[in-house]
mmCIF file of C-alpha atoms in Angstrom:
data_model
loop_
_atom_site.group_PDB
_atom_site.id
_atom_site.type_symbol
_atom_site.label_atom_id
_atom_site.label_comp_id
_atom_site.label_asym_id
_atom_site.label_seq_id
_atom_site.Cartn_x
_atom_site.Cartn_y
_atom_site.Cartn_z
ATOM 1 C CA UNK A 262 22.700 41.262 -11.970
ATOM 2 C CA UNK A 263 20.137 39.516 -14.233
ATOM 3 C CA UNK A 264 16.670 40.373 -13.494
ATOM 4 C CA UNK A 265 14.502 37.431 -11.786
ATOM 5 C CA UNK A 266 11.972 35.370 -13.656
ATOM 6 C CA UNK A 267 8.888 37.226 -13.348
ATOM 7 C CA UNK A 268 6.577 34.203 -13.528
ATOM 8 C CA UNK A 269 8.717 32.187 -10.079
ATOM 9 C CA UNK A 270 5.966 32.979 -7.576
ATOM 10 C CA UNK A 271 3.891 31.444 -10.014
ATOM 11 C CA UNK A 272 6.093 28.663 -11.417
ATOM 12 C CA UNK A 273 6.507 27.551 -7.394
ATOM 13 C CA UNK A 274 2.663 27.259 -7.022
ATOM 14 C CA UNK A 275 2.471 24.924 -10.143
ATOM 15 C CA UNK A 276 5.594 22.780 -8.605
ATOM 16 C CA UNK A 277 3.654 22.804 -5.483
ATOM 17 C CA UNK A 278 0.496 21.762 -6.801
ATOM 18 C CA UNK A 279 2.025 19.082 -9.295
ATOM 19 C CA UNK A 280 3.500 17.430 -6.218
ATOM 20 C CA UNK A 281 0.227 17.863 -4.336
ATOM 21 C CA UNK A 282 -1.076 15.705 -7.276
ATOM 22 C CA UNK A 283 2.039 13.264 -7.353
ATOM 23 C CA UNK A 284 0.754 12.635 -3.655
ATOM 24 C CA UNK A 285 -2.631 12.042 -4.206
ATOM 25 C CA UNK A 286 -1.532 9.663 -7.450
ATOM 26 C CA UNK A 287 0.609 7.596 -5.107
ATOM 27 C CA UNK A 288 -1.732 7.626 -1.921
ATOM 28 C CA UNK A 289 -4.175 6.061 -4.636
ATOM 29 C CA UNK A 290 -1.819 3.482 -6.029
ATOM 30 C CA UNK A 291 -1.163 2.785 -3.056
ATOM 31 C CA UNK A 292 -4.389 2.095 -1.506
ATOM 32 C CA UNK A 293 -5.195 -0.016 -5.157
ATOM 33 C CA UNK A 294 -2.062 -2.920 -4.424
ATOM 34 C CA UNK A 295 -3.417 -3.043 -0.792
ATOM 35 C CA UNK A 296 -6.757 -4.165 -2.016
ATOM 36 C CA UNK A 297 -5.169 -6.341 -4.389
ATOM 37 C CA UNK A 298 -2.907 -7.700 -1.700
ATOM 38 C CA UNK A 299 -6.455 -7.842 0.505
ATOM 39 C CA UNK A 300 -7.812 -9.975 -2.432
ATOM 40 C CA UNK A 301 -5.073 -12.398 -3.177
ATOM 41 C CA UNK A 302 -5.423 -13.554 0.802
ATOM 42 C CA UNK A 303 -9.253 -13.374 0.481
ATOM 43 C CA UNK A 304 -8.934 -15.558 -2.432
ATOM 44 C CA UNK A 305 -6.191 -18.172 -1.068
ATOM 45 C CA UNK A 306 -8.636 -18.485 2.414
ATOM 46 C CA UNK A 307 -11.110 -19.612 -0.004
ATOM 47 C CA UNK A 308 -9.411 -21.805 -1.505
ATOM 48 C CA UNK A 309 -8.198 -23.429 1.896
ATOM 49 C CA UNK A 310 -11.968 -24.402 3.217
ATOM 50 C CA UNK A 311 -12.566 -27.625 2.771
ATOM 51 C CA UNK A 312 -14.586 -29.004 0.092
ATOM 52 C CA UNK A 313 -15.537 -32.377 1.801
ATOM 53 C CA UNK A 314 -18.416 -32.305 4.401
ATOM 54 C CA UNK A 315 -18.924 -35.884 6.704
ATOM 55 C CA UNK A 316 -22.486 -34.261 7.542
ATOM 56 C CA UNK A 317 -24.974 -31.559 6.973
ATOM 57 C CA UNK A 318 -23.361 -29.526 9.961
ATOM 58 C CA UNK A 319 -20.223 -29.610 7.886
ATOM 59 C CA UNK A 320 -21.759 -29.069 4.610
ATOM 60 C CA UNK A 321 -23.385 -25.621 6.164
ATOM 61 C CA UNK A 322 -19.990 -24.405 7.862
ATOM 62 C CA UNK A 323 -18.550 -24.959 4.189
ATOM 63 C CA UNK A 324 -21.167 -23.425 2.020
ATOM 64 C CA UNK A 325 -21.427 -20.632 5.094
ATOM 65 C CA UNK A 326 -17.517 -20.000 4.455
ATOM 66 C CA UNK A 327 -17.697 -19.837 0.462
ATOM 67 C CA UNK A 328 -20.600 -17.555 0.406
ATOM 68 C CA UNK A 329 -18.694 -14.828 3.267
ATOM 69 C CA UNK A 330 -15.508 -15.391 1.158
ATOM 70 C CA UNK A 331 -17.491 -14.511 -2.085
ATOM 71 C CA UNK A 332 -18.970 -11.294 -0.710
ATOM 72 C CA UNK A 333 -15.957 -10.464 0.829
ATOM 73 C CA UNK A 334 -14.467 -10.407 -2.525
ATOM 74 C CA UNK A 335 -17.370 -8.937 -4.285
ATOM 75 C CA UNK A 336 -16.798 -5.735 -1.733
ATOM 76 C CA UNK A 337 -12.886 -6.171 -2.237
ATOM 77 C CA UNK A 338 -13.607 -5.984 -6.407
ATOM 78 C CA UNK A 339 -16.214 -2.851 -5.906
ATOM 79 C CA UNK A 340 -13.900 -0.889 -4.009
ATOM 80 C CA UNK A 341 -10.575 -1.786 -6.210
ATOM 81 C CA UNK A 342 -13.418 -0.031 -9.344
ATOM 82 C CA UNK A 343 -13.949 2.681 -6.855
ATOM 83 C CA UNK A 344 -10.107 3.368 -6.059
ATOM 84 C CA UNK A 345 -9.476 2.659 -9.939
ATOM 85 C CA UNK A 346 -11.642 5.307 -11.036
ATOM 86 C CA UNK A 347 -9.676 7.519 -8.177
ATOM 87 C CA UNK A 348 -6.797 6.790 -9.504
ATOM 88 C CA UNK A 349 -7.646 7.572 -13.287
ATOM 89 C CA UNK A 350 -8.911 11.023 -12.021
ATOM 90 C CA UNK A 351 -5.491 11.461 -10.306
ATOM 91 C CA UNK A 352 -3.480 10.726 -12.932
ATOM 92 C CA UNK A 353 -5.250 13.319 -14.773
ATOM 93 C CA UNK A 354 -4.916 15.827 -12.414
ATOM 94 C CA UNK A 355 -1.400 15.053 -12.222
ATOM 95 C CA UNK A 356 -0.663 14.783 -16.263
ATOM 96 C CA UNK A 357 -3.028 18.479 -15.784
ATOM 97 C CA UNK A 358 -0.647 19.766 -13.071
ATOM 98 C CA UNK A 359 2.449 18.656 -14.833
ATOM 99 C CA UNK A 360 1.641 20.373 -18.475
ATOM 100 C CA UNK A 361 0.552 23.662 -16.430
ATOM 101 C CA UNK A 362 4.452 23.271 -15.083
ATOM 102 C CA UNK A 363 6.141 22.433 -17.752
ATOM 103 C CA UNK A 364 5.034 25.291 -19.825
ATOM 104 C CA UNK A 365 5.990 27.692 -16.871
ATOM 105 C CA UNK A 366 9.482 25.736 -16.583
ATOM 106 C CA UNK A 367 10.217 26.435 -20.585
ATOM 107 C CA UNK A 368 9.231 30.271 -19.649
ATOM 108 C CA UNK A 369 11.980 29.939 -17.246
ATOM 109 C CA UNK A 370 14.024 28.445 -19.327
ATOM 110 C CA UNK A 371 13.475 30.926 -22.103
ATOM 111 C CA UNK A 372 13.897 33.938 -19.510
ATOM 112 C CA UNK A 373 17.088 32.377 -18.566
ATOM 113 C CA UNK A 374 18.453 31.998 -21.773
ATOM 114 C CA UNK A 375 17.635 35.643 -23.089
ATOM 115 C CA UNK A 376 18.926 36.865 -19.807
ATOM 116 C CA UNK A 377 22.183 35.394 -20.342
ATOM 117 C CA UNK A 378 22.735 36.358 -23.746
ATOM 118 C CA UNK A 379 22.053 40.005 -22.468
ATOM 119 C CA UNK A 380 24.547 40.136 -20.227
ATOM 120 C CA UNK A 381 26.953 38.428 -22.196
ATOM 121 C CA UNK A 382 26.344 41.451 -24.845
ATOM 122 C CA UNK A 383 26.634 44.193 -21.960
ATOM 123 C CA UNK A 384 29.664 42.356 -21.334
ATOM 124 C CA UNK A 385 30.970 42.727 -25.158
ATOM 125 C CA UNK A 386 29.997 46.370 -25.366
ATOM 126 C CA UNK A 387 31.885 46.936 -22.145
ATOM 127 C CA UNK A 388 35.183 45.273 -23.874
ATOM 128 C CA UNK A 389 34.322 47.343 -26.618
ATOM 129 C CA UNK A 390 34.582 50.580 -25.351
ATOM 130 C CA UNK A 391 37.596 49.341 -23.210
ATOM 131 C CA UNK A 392 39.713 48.672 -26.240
ATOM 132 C CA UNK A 393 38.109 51.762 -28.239
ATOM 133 C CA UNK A 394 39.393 53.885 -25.502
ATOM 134 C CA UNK A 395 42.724 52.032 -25.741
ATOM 135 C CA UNK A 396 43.209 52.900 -29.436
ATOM 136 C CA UNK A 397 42.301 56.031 -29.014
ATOM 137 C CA UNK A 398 44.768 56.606 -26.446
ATOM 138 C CA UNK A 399 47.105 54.494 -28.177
ATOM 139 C CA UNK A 400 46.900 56.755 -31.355
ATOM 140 C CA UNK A 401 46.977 59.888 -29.499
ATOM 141 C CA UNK A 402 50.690 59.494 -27.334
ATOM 142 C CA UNK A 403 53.778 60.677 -28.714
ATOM 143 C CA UNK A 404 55.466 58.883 -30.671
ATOM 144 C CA UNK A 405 52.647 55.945 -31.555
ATOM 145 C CA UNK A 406 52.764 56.744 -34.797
ATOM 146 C CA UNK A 407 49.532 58.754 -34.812
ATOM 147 C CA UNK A 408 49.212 62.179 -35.398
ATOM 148 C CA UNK A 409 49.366 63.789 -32.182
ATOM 149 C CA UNK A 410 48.518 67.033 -33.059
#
């Protein structure tokens, strides 16, 4: 039996926390095409009010429409900066989480490896002895050829 990668507790944390961080990345993307989806339909309203006014009533309703559609989308473009600068820091913490893992994972890796060529040599010393006991009992029966005596 091969003795367990010392560093697993460990390398299950990192996992755990790069995923945590894979969440958070997505929840942020996310969030960033629903504002842009929020602004495309912002944007084709306003482009759907009317530009012709018959009187001064009408001229008010229209300049009333294009200045809520404009501040709509000047909130809509200060919270896609907002999410953006969310979303950087999450992809950091994620490329952050991900390097602390993948060093761990070539540990395992490494652990792994040595542990298989060890028992792949306890193996070989094993078949050793087996067929140095075999010559020796070979070379010590009657009639093998071996001096017996």
């Amino acid at each position: 039996m091969t003795a367990p990668f010392p560093l697993a507790g460990l390398l299950r944390l990192r996992r755990l926390e790069q995923d945590q961080a894979a969440g958070h990345l997505g929840a942020a993307n996310s969030r960033l095409a629903a504002i842009a989806a929020r602004e495309g339909r912002t944007v084709a309203e306003a482009e759907r009010i009317p530009s012709d006014a018959d009187t001064s009533a009408a001229l008010l309703a229209v300049a009333a429409a294009r200045a809520s559609s404009m501040s709509m989308l000047t909130e809509l473009r200060s919270l896609a900066a907002t999410v953006e600068a969310e979303r950087d820091e999450a992809e950091r913490e994620f490329g952050a989480a991900r390097a602390r893992t993948v060093g761990l994972e070539k540990l395992e890796a490494r652990h792994a490896a040595a542990a298989a060529a060890s028992a792949l040599a306890a193996e070989q010393v094993v078949l050793d002895e087996l067929g140095s006991a075999a010559r020796l009992r070979g070379a010590h029966e009657p009639g093998s050829g071996g001096s017996g005596a």
